[in-house]
Amino acid sequence: MIRRNASPVISSLLLRPIAEFRPEWRSCARNAPKQRPEGPHTSVASYNIHKCVGTDRRFDPERTAAVIREIGADVLALQEADKRFGERAGLLDLEDIGRETGLVPVPLSRRRKSHGWHGNVLLFRDGTIRDVREVTLPGVEPRGALMVDLDLTDGRLRVVAAHLGLLRRSRSKQVDMLLAEALADSDTPTLLMGDLNERRDGTKSSLKALHEAFGPAHPPLPTFPSRFPIWPLDRVIANQRELVAHVEVHDTPLARVASDHLPIKAAVKLAGEPTGESASDALSVAA
Protein backbone atom coordinates (compact mmCIF):
# COMPACT_ATOMS: atom_id res chain seq x y z
CA MET A 1 0.00 0.00 0.00
CA ILE A 2 1.21 3.51 -0.76
CA ARG A 3 0.17 5.85 2.05
CA ARG A 4 -0.59 9.40 1.11
CA ASN A 5 -2.90 12.12 2.34
CA ALA A 6 -5.32 13.63 -0.13
CA SER A 7 -3.26 16.67 -1.10
CA PRO A 8 -0.04 14.74 -1.90
CA VAL A 9 -2.05 12.36 -4.10
CA ILE A 10 -3.42 15.29 -6.09
CA SER A 11 0.04 16.83 -6.30
CA SER A 12 1.59 13.61 -7.56
CA LEU A 13 -1.09 13.29 -10.24
CA LEU A 14 -0.41 16.81 -11.46
CA LEU A 15 3.36 16.34 -11.54
CA ARG A 16 3.51 13.04 -13.43
CA PRO A 17 3.12 12.65 -17.22
CA ILE A 18 -0.47 11.90 -18.08
CA ALA A 19 0.58 8.93 -20.27
CA GLU A 20 1.90 7.20 -17.16
CA PHE A 21 -1.59 6.93 -15.67
CA ARG A 22 -2.67 4.44 -18.33
CA PRO A 23 -6.33 5.52 -18.53
CA GLU A 24 -7.15 2.26 -20.30
CA TRP A 25 -6.45 0.48 -16.98
CA ARG A 26 -9.28 2.45 -15.37
CA SER A 27 -11.53 1.49 -18.27
CA CYS A 28 -10.56 -2.16 -17.88
CA ALA A 29 -11.39 -2.10 -14.17
CA ARG A 30 -14.83 -0.59 -14.69
CA ASN A 31 -15.75 -2.49 -17.84
CA ALA A 32 -14.05 -5.88 -17.44
CA PRO A 33 -16.47 -8.71 -18.24
CA LYS A 34 -17.95 -10.23 -15.11
CA GLN A 35 -18.82 -13.65 -16.52
CA ARG A 36 -17.07 -16.65 -14.98
CA PRO A 37 -15.25 -19.14 -17.24
CA GLU A 38 -17.07 -22.29 -18.18
CA GLY A 39 -16.32 -25.49 -16.31
CA PRO A 40 -14.84 -26.10 -12.85
CA HIS A 41 -12.58 -23.39 -11.49
CA THR A 42 -11.17 -22.09 -8.23
CA SER A 43 -11.82 -18.48 -7.29
CA VAL A 44 -8.82 -16.67 -5.78
CA ALA A 45 -8.49 -13.08 -4.62
CA SER A 46 -6.15 -10.62 -2.95
CA TYR A 47 -7.24 -7.71 -0.75
CA ASN A 48 -5.24 -5.10 1.15
CA ILE A 49 -7.71 -4.31 3.92
CA HIS A 50 -5.76 -1.22 5.15
CA LYS A 51 -6.05 -2.33 8.76
CA CYS A 52 -9.86 -2.13 8.41
CA VAL A 53 -9.72 1.66 7.99
CA GLY A 54 -11.82 2.90 5.09
CA THR A 55 -11.52 5.93 2.85
CA ASP A 56 -13.89 7.65 5.28
CA ARG A 57 -11.18 7.10 7.98
CA ARG A 58 -13.48 4.84 10.00
CA PHE A 59 -12.12 1.70 11.60
CA ASP A 60 -14.79 -0.88 10.76
CA PRO A 61 -13.79 -4.59 10.76
CA GLU A 62 -17.39 -5.64 10.15
CA ARG A 63 -17.45 -3.64 6.92
CA THR A 64 -14.20 -5.29 5.85
CA ALA A 65 -15.74 -8.70 6.59
CA ALA A 66 -18.75 -7.75 4.46
CA VAL A 67 -16.45 -7.09 1.49
CA ILE A 68 -14.80 -10.48 2.07
CA ARG A 69 -18.24 -12.06 1.87
CA GLU A 70 -18.94 -10.13 -1.33
CA ILE A 71 -15.74 -11.41 -2.94
CA GLY A 72 -16.75 -15.03 -2.39
CA ALA A 73 -13.28 -16.47 -3.06
CA ASP A 74 -12.14 -20.04 -2.40
CA VAL A 75 -8.62 -18.78 -1.61
CA LEU A 76 -8.09 -15.25 -0.28
CA ALA A 77 -4.86 -13.42 0.51
CA LEU A 78 -5.18 -10.48 2.88
CA GLN A 79 -2.60 -7.79 3.56
CA GLU A 80 -2.43 -5.42 6.55
CA ALA A 81 -4.60 -7.72 8.65
CA ASP A 82 -2.68 -6.94 11.87
CA LYS A 83 -1.88 -3.79 13.78
CA ARG A 84 1.46 -2.34 12.78
CA PHE A 85 3.01 -1.88 16.23
CA GLY A 86 3.06 -3.42 19.69
CA GLU A 87 1.65 -6.94 19.83
CA ARG A 88 0.54 -6.61 16.19
CA ALA A 89 -2.89 -7.91 17.15
CA GLY A 90 -5.19 -9.21 14.43
CA LEU A 91 -8.03 -6.92 13.42
CA LEU A 92 -10.69 -9.29 12.07
CA ASP A 93 -12.99 -11.82 13.67
CA LEU A 94 -11.67 -14.79 11.69
CA GLU A 95 -13.94 -17.26 13.48
CA ASP A 96 -17.01 -15.29 12.43
CA ILE A 97 -15.72 -15.02 8.86
CA GLY A 98 -15.16 -18.78 8.88
CA ARG A 99 -18.73 -19.47 10.01
CA GLU A 100 -20.17 -17.24 7.30
CA THR A 101 -17.89 -18.10 4.37
CA GLY A 102 -16.20 -21.41 5.17
CA LEU A 103 -12.80 -19.71 4.86
CA VAL A 104 -10.19 -20.58 7.48
CA PRO A 105 -6.69 -19.15 7.96
CA VAL A 106 -3.58 -21.13 7.16
CA PRO A 107 -1.98 -21.84 10.59
CA LEU A 108 1.22 -19.89 11.27
CA SER A 109 3.88 -19.72 13.96
CA ARG A 110 2.78 -16.17 14.65
CA ARG A 111 2.68 -14.06 17.76
CA ARG A 112 -0.14 -14.88 20.11
CA LYS A 113 -2.49 -12.08 19.04
CA SER A 114 -1.49 -11.75 15.38
CA HIS A 115 -3.51 -13.08 12.47
CA GLY A 116 -0.70 -13.23 9.95
CA TRP A 117 2.95 -13.02 9.00
CA HIS A 118 3.94 -9.36 8.59
CA GLY A 119 0.21 -8.73 8.20
CA ASN A 120 -0.23 -11.37 5.47
CA VAL A 121 -3.04 -13.89 5.98
CA LEU A 122 -4.09 -16.67 3.62
CA LEU A 123 -7.63 -18.03 3.94
CA PHE A 124 -8.96 -21.05 2.08
CA ARG A 125 -11.68 -23.68 2.08
CA ASP A 126 -12.16 -27.22 0.78
CA GLY A 127 -8.63 -28.54 0.79
CA THR A 128 -5.60 -29.69 2.76
CA ILE A 129 -2.26 -28.06 3.52
CA ARG A 130 0.93 -29.71 2.27
CA ASP A 131 3.43 -27.11 3.41
CA VAL A 132 3.64 -23.58 4.85
CA ARG A 133 6.70 -21.33 4.69
CA GLU A 134 7.01 -17.90 6.25
CA VAL A 135 9.46 -15.86 4.19
CA THR A 136 11.17 -12.75 5.55
CA LEU A 137 11.79 -10.42 2.63
CA PRO A 138 14.87 -8.20 2.29
CA GLY A 139 14.63 -4.42 2.27
CA VAL A 140 14.48 -1.33 4.45
CA GLU A 141 10.98 -2.01 5.77
CA PRO A 142 9.98 -5.21 7.60
CA ARG A 143 8.11 -7.21 4.95
CA GLY A 144 7.16 -10.84 4.52
CA ALA A 145 5.42 -13.39 2.34
CA LEU A 146 3.62 -16.68 2.84
CA MET A 147 4.30 -19.65 0.60
CA VAL A 148 1.61 -22.30 0.98
CA ASP A 149 1.17 -25.58 -0.89
CA LEU A 150 -2.49 -26.60 -0.96
CA ASP A 151 -4.40 -29.62 -2.20
CA LEU A 152 -7.70 -28.04 -3.19
CA THR A 153 -10.86 -29.65 -4.45
CA ASP A 154 -9.78 -29.15 -8.08
CA GLY A 155 -6.09 -29.94 -7.66
CA ARG A 156 -2.77 -28.87 -6.21
CA LEU A 157 -1.83 -25.18 -6.00
CA ARG A 158 1.06 -23.22 -4.54
CA VAL A 159 0.12 -19.72 -3.38
CA VAL A 160 2.70 -17.04 -2.66
CA ALA A 161 0.91 -14.26 -0.76
CA ALA A 162 3.06 -11.15 -0.48
CA HIS A 163 3.09 -7.48 0.41
CA LEU A 164 6.11 -5.85 -1.21
CA GLY A 165 7.88 -2.71 -0.04
CA LEU A 166 7.45 0.92 -0.98
CA LEU A 167 11.02 1.33 -2.27
CA ARG A 168 11.82 0.15 -5.80
CA ARG A 169 15.23 -1.27 -4.88
CA SER A 170 13.68 -3.25 -2.02
CA ARG A 171 10.94 -4.60 -4.29
CA SER A 172 13.52 -5.81 -6.82
CA LYS A 173 15.37 -7.74 -4.12
CA GLN A 174 12.09 -9.12 -2.77
CA VAL A 175 11.07 -10.32 -6.23
CA ASP A 176 14.41 -12.09 -6.66
CA MET A 177 13.95 -13.89 -3.34
CA LEU A 178 10.38 -14.91 -4.14
CA LEU A 179 11.41 -16.27 -7.52
CA ALA A 180 14.13 -18.36 -5.91
CA GLU A 181 11.74 -19.66 -3.24
CA ALA A 182 8.59 -20.16 -5.33
CA LEU A 183 10.18 -21.82 -8.35
CA ALA A 184 12.13 -24.48 -6.46
CA ASP A 185 9.53 -26.87 -7.90
CA SER A 186 8.71 -25.29 -11.26
CA ASP A 187 6.16 -28.00 -12.15
CA THR A 188 3.82 -26.93 -9.36
CA PRO A 189 1.02 -24.58 -10.49
CA THR A 190 1.95 -21.39 -8.66
CA LEU A 191 0.21 -18.08 -8.05
CA LEU A 192 1.89 -14.93 -6.78
CA MET A 193 -0.74 -12.57 -5.46
CA GLY A 194 -0.88 -9.58 -3.17
CA ASP A 195 -0.14 -5.90 -2.93
CA LEU A 196 3.04 -5.70 -5.02
CA ASN A 197 3.21 -1.90 -4.70
CA GLU A 198 4.34 -1.35 -8.31
CA ARG A 199 2.58 1.16 -10.53
CA ARG A 200 5.03 0.93 -13.44
CA ASP A 201 4.98 -1.56 -16.27
CA GLY A 202 7.64 -2.77 -18.69
CA THR A 203 11.38 -2.26 -18.25
CA LYS A 204 11.00 0.36 -15.51
CA SER A 205 9.00 -2.00 -13.31
CA SER A 206 10.58 -3.57 -10.24
CA LEU A 207 8.56 -6.67 -11.21
CA LYS A 208 10.27 -7.15 -14.58
CA ALA A 209 12.11 -10.25 -13.31
CA LEU A 210 8.68 -11.87 -12.89
CA HIS A 211 7.80 -11.57 -16.57
CA GLU A 212 9.84 -14.58 -17.68
CA ALA A 213 8.77 -16.91 -14.85
CA PHE A 214 5.26 -15.56 -14.20
CA GLY A 215 4.18 -14.46 -17.63
CA PRO A 216 2.83 -13.42 -19.92
CA ALA A 217 0.40 -12.03 -17.38
CA HIS A 218 -3.05 -10.61 -17.82
CA PRO A 219 -3.06 -6.84 -18.37
CA PRO A 220 -2.62 -5.03 -15.04
CA LEU A 221 -5.85 -3.62 -13.65
CA PRO A 222 -5.95 -0.51 -11.43
CA THR A 223 -6.89 -1.07 -7.79
CA PHE A 224 -5.54 2.03 -6.01
CA PRO A 225 -6.85 4.42 -4.81
CA SER A 226 -10.16 2.66 -4.45
CA ARG A 227 -12.41 5.66 -5.11
CA PHE A 228 -10.66 6.49 -8.38
CA PRO A 229 -8.28 3.62 -9.23
CA ILE A 230 -5.25 4.63 -11.26
CA TRP A 231 -2.42 2.30 -10.26
CA PRO A 232 -2.35 -1.51 -10.59
CA LEU A 233 -0.73 -2.17 -7.21
CA ASP A 234 -2.53 -5.49 -6.58
CA ARG A 235 -1.79 -8.44 -8.85
CA VAL A 236 -2.55 -12.12 -9.45
CA ILE A 237 0.26 -13.66 -11.52
CA ALA A 238 0.71 -17.32 -12.53
CA ASN A 239 3.73 -19.38 -13.57
CA GLN A 240 1.63 -21.24 -16.16
CA ARG A 241 -0.15 -19.45 -18.98
CA GLU A 242 -3.30 -21.56 -18.82
CA LEU A 243 -3.64 -21.41 -15.03
CA VAL A 244 -5.46 -18.07 -14.76
CA ALA A 245 -8.58 -17.98 -16.93
CA HIS A 246 -9.95 -14.59 -15.94
CA VAL A 247 -8.97 -11.57 -13.81
CA GLU A 248 -11.18 -8.72 -12.62
CA VAL A 249 -11.27 -5.99 -10.01
CA HIS A 250 -13.94 -6.41 -7.33
CA ASP A 251 -15.38 -2.93 -7.71
CA THR A 252 -18.50 -2.37 -5.60
CA PRO A 253 -19.80 0.62 -3.62
CA LEU A 254 -18.86 -1.09 -0.37
CA ALA A 255 -15.35 -2.02 -1.55
CA ARG A 256 -14.69 1.55 -2.66
CA VAL A 257 -15.12 2.84 0.90
CA ALA A 258 -13.93 -0.10 3.03
CA SER A 259 -10.23 0.25 2.10
CA ASP A 260 -7.96 2.42 -0.03
CA HIS A 261 -7.37 -0.66 -2.24
CA LEU A 262 -9.93 -2.55 -4.30
CA PRO A 263 -9.70 -6.37 -4.18
CA ILE A 264 -8.48 -8.20 -7.26
CA LYS A 265 -10.02 -11.54 -8.15
CA ALA A 266 -9.15 -14.35 -10.57
CA ALA A 267 -10.58 -17.64 -11.82
CA VAL A 268 -8.01 -20.45 -11.73
CA LYS A 269 -8.30 -23.72 -13.64
CA LEU A 270 -6.44 -26.58 -11.98
CA ALA A 271 -5.82 -29.88 -13.73
CA GLY A 272 -5.66 -32.36 -10.88
CA GLU A 273 -7.51 -35.00 -8.94
CA PRO A 274 -10.06 -33.55 -6.49
CA THR A 275 -9.17 -34.03 -2.84
CA GLY A 276 -12.72 -33.88 -1.54
CA GLU A 277 -11.56 -32.68 1.87
CA SER A 278 -12.70 -29.64 3.79
CA ALA A 279 -10.70 -26.80 5.28
CA SER A 280 -11.51 -28.06 8.76
CA ASP A 281 -9.90 -31.38 7.78
CA ALA A 282 -6.88 -29.44 6.58
CA LEU A 283 -6.46 -27.72 9.92
CA SER A 284 -6.45 -31.03 11.73
CA VAL A 285 -3.80 -32.33 9.32
CA ALA A 286 -1.67 -29.20 9.67
CA ALA A 287 -1.90 -29.05 13.46
PDB file of N, CA and C in Angstrom, residues 144-187:
ATOM      1  N   GLY A 144       7.138  -9.387   4.573  1.00  0.00           N
ATOM      2  CA  GLY A 144       7.160 -10.838   4.521  1.00  0.00           C
ATOM      3  C   GLY A 144       6.214 -11.381   3.476  1.00  0.00           C
ATOM      4  N   ALA A 145       6.302 -12.692   3.272  1.00  0.00           N
ATOM      5  CA  ALA A 145       5.420 -13.394   2.340  1.00  0.00           C
ATOM      6  C   ALA A 145       5.130 -14.774   2.893  1.00  0.00           C
ATOM      7  N   LEU A 146       3.989 -15.310   2.515  1.00  0.00           N
ATOM      8  CA  LEU A 146       3.617 -16.685   2.840  1.00  0.00           C
ATOM      9  C   LEU A 146       3.689 -17.522   1.577  1.00  0.00           C
ATOM     10  N   MET A 147       4.285 -18.702   1.695  1.00  0.00           N
ATOM     11  CA  MET A 147       4.296 -19.653   0.597  1.00  0.00           C
ATOM     12  C   MET A 147       3.613 -20.923   1.072  1.00  0.00           C
ATOM     13  N   VAL A 148       2.458 -21.218   0.492  1.00  0.00           N
ATOM     14  CA  VAL A 148       1.610 -22.297   0.980  1.00  0.00           C
ATOM     15  C   VAL A 148       1.288 -23.251  -0.162  1.00  0.00           C
ATOM     16  N   ASP A 149       1.565 -24.538   0.050  1.00  0.00           N
ATOM     17  CA  ASP A 149       1.172 -25.579  -0.894  1.00  0.00           C
ATOM     18  C   ASP A 149      -0.138 -26.193  -0.424  1.00  0.00           C
ATOM     19  N   LEU A 150      -1.142 -26.129  -1.294  1.00  0.00           N
ATOM     20  CA  LEU A 150      -2.487 -26.603  -0.958  1.00  0.00           C
ATOM     21  C   LEU A 150      -2.914 -27.711  -1.909  1.00  0.00           C
ATOM     22  N   ASP A 151      -3.636 -28.682  -1.381  1.00  0.00           N
ATOM     23  CA  ASP A 151      -4.397 -29.621  -2.200  1.00  0.00           C
ATOM     24  C   ASP A 151      -5.853 -29.193  -2.105  1.00  0.00           C
ATOM     25  N   LEU A 152      -6.333 -28.550  -3.156  1.00  0.00           N
ATOM     26  CA  LEU A 152      -7.697 -28.044  -3.188  1.00  0.00           C
ATOM     27  C   LEU A 152      -8.616 -29.056  -3.862  1.00  0.00           C
ATOM     28  N   THR A 153      -9.889 -28.748  -3.866  1.00  0.00           N
ATOM     29  CA  THR A 153     -10.864 -29.653  -4.454  1.00  0.00           C
ATOM     30  C   THR A 153     -10.535 -29.970  -5.906  1.00  0.00           C
ATOM     31  N   ASP A 154     -10.044 -28.970  -6.653  1.00  0.00           N
ATOM     32  CA  ASP A 154      -9.777 -29.154  -8.085  1.00  0.00           C
ATOM     33  C   ASP A 154      -8.328 -29.494  -8.394  1.00  0.00           C
ATOM     34  N   GLY A 155      -7.473 -29.589  -7.379  1.00  0.00           N
ATOM     35  CA  GLY A 155      -6.086 -29.944  -7.656  1.00  0.00           C
ATOM     36  C   GLY A 155      -5.106 -29.214  -6.757  1.00  0.00           C
ATOM     37  N   ARG A 156      -3.829 -29.442  -7.025  1.00  0.00           N
ATOM     38  CA  ARG A 156      -2.767 -28.870  -6.208  1.00  0.00           C
ATOM     39  C   ARG A 156      -2.444 -27.453  -6.659  1.00  0.00           C
ATOM     40  N   LEU A 157      -2.149 -26.568  -5.688  1.00  0.00           N
ATOM     41  CA  LEU A 157      -1.831 -25.179  -5.995  1.00  0.00           C
ATOM     42  C   LEU A 157      -0.861 -24.641  -4.951  1.00  0.00           C
ATOM     43  N   ARG A 158       0.183 -23.980  -5.431  1.00  0.00           N
ATOM     44  CA  ARG A 158       1.060 -23.222  -4.538  1.00  0.00           C
ATOM     45  C   ARG A 158       0.666 -21.751  -4.614  1.00  0.00           C
ATOM     46  N   VAL A 159       0.478 -21.134  -3.461  1.00  0.00           N
ATOM     47  CA  VAL A 159       0.123 -19.723  -3.385  1.00  0.00           C
ATOM     48  C   VAL A 159       1.232 -18.981  -2.657  1.00  0.00           C
ATOM     49  N   VAL A 160       1.749 -17.954  -3.293  1.00  0.00           N
ATOM     50  CA  VAL A 160       2.698 -17.043  -2.656  1.00  0.00           C
ATOM     51  C   VAL A 160       1.949 -15.746  -2.413  1.00  0.00           C
ATOM     52  N   ALA A 161       1.667 -15.457  -1.144  1.00  0.00           N
ATOM     53  CA  ALA A 161       0.910 -14.263  -0.755  1.00  0.00           C
ATOM     54  C   ALA A 161       1.895 -13.251  -0.191  1.00  0.00           C
ATOM     55  N   ALA A 162       1.992 -12.089  -0.818  1.00  0.00           N
ATOM     56  CA  ALA A 162       3.056 -11.153  -0.476  1.00  0.00           C
ATOM     57  C   ALA A 162       2.549  -9.717  -0.405  1.00  0.00           C
ATOM     58  N   HIS A 163       3.272  -8.929   0.365  1.00  0.00           N
ATOM     59  CA  HIS A 163       3.086  -7.479   0.411  1.00  0.00           C
ATOM     60  C   HIS A 163       4.469  -6.862   0.272  1.00  0.00           C
ATOM     61  N   LEU A 164       4.770  -6.351  -0.931  1.00  0.00           N
ATOM     62  CA  LEU A 164       6.105  -5.853  -1.208  1.00  0.00           C
ATOM     63  C   LEU A 164       6.282  -4.426  -0.698  1.00  0.00           C
ATOM     64  N   GLY A 165       7.534  -3.986  -0.653  1.00  0.00           N
ATOM     65  CA  GLY A 165       7.884  -2.710  -0.038  1.00  0.00           C
ATOM     66  C   GLY A 165       7.574  -1.501  -0.907  1.00  0.00           C
ATOM     67  N   LEU A 166       7.724  -0.338  -0.293  1.00  0.00           N
ATOM     68  CA  LEU A 166       7.449   0.920  -0.983  1.00  0.00           C
ATOM     69  C   LEU A 166       8.623   1.364  -1.858  1.00  0.00           C
ATOM     70  N   LEU A 167       9.839   0.903  -1.543  1.00  0.00           N
ATOM     71  CA  LEU A 167      11.025   1.334  -2.270  1.00  0.00           C
ATOM     72  C   LEU A 167      11.319   0.391  -3.429  1.00  0.00           C
ATOM     73  N   ARG A 168      11.616   0.954  -4.598  1.00  0.00           N
ATOM     74  CA  ARG A 168      11.816   0.153  -5.802  1.00  0.00           C
ATOM     75  C   ARG A 168      12.965  -0.831  -5.636  1.00  0.00           C
ATOM     76  N   ARG A 169      14.087  -0.377  -5.047  1.00  0.00           N
ATOM     77  CA  ARG A 169      15.233  -1.272  -4.880  1.00  0.00           C
ATOM     78  C   ARG A 169      14.884  -2.441  -3.973  1.00  0.00           C
ATOM     79  N   SER A 170      14.110  -2.163  -2.917  1.00  0.00           N
ATOM     80  CA  SER A 170      13.682  -3.246  -2.019  1.00  0.00           C
ATOM     81  C   SER A 170      12.788  -4.226  -2.752  1.00  0.00           C
ATOM     82  N   ARG A 171      11.846  -3.714  -3.558  1.00  0.00           N
ATOM     83  CA  ARG A 171      10.937  -4.598  -4.287  1.00  0.00           C
ATOM     84  C   ARG A 171      11.703  -5.508  -5.238  1.00  0.00           C
ATOM     85  N   SER A 172      12.726  -4.981  -5.904  1.00  0.00           N
ATOM     86  CA  SER A 172      13.515  -5.807  -6.823  1.00  0.00           C
ATOM     87  C   SER A 172      14.185  -6.963  -6.084  1.00  0.00           C
ATOM     88  N   LYS A 173      14.750  -6.680  -4.910  1.00  0.00           N
ATOM     89  CA  LYS A 173      15.370  -7.735  -4.115  1.00  0.00           C
ATOM     90  C   LYS A 173      14.329  -8.736  -3.627  1.00  0.00           C
ATOM     91  N   GLN A 174      13.160  -8.240  -3.256  1.00  0.00           N
ATOM     92  CA  GLN A 174      12.093  -9.118  -2.771  1.00  0.00           C
ATOM     93  C   GLN A 174      11.595 -10.031  -3.882  1.00  0.00           C
ATOM     94  N   VAL A 175      11.477  -9.503  -5.088  1.00  0.00           N
ATOM     95  CA  VAL A 175      11.068 -10.317  -6.233  1.00  0.00           C
ATOM     96  C   VAL A 175      12.088 -11.418  -6.496  1.00  0.00           C
ATOM     97  N   ASP A 176      13.372 -11.085  -6.434  1.00  0.00           N
ATOM     98  CA  ASP A 176      14.407 -12.092  -6.660  1.00  0.00           C
ATOM     99  C   ASP A 176      14.302 -13.218  -5.635  1.00  0.00           C
ATOM    100  N   MET A 177      14.069 -12.865  -4.370  1.00  0.00           N
ATOM    101  CA  MET A 177      13.947 -13.892  -3.344  1.00  0.00           C
ATOM    102  C   MET A 177      12.720 -14.762  -3.574  1.00  0.00           C
ATOM    103  N   LEU A 178      11.601 -14.138  -3.923  1.00  0.00           N
ATOM    104  CA  LEU A 178      10.377 -14.910  -4.139  1.00  0.00           C
ATOM    105  C   LEU A 178      10.520 -15.852  -5.332  1.00  0.00           C
ATOM    106  N   LEU A 179      11.189 -15.401  -6.373  1.00  0.00           N
ATOM    107  CA  LEU A 179      11.411 -16.273  -7.524  1.00  0.00           C
ATOM    108  C   LEU A 179      12.249 -17.484  -7.130  1.00  0.00           C
ATOM    109  N   ALA A 180      13.284 -17.257  -6.343  1.00  0.00           N
ATOM    110  CA  ALA A 180      14.133 -18.363  -5.914  1.00  0.00           C
ATOM    111  C   ALA A 180      13.372 -19.338  -5.027  1.00  0.00           C
ATOM    112  N   GLU A 181      12.504 -18.811  -4.164  1.00  0.00           N
ATOM    113  CA  GLU A 181      11.743 -19.665  -3.243  1.00  0.00           C
ATOM    114  C   GLU A 181      10.600 -20.372  -3.962  1.00  0.00           C
ATOM    115  N   ALA A 182       9.831 -19.627  -4.753  1.00  0.00           N
ATOM    116  CA  ALA A 182       8.592 -20.159  -5.327  1.00  0.00           C
ATOM    117  C   ALA A 182       8.840 -21.152  -6.440  1.00  0.00           C
ATOM    118  N   LEU A 183       9.943 -20.989  -7.181  1.00  0.00           N
ATOM    119  CA  LEU A 183      10.181 -21.820  -8.349  1.00  0.00           C
ATOM    120  C   LEU A 183      11.126 -22.976  -8.074  1.00  0.00           C
ATOM    121  N   ALA A 184      11.312 -23.309  -6.791  1.00  0.00           N
ATOM    122  CA  ALA A 184      12.132 -24.477  -6.462  1.00  0.00           C
ATOM    123  C   ALA A 184      11.548 -25.729  -7.103  1.00  0.00           C
ATOM    124  N   ASP A 185      10.225 -25.799  -7.192  1.00  0.00           N
ATOM    125  CA  ASP A 185       9.530 -26.872  -7.903  1.00  0.00           C
ATOM    126  C   ASP A 185       8.728 -26.225  -9.019  1.00  0.00           C
ATOM    127  N   SER A 186       9.328 -26.073 -10.179  1.00  0.00           N
ATOM    128  CA  SER A 186       8.714 -25.290 -11.255  1.00  0.00           C
ATOM    129  C   SER A 186       7.507 -25.978 -11.866  1.00  0.00           C
ATOM    130  N   ASP A 187       7.308 -27.287 -11.587  1.00  0.00           N
ATOM    131  CA  ASP A 187       6.164 -28.002 -12.150  1.00  0.00           C
ATOM    132  C   ASP A 187       4.879 -27.745 -11.368  1.00  0.00           C
TER     133      ASP A 187
END
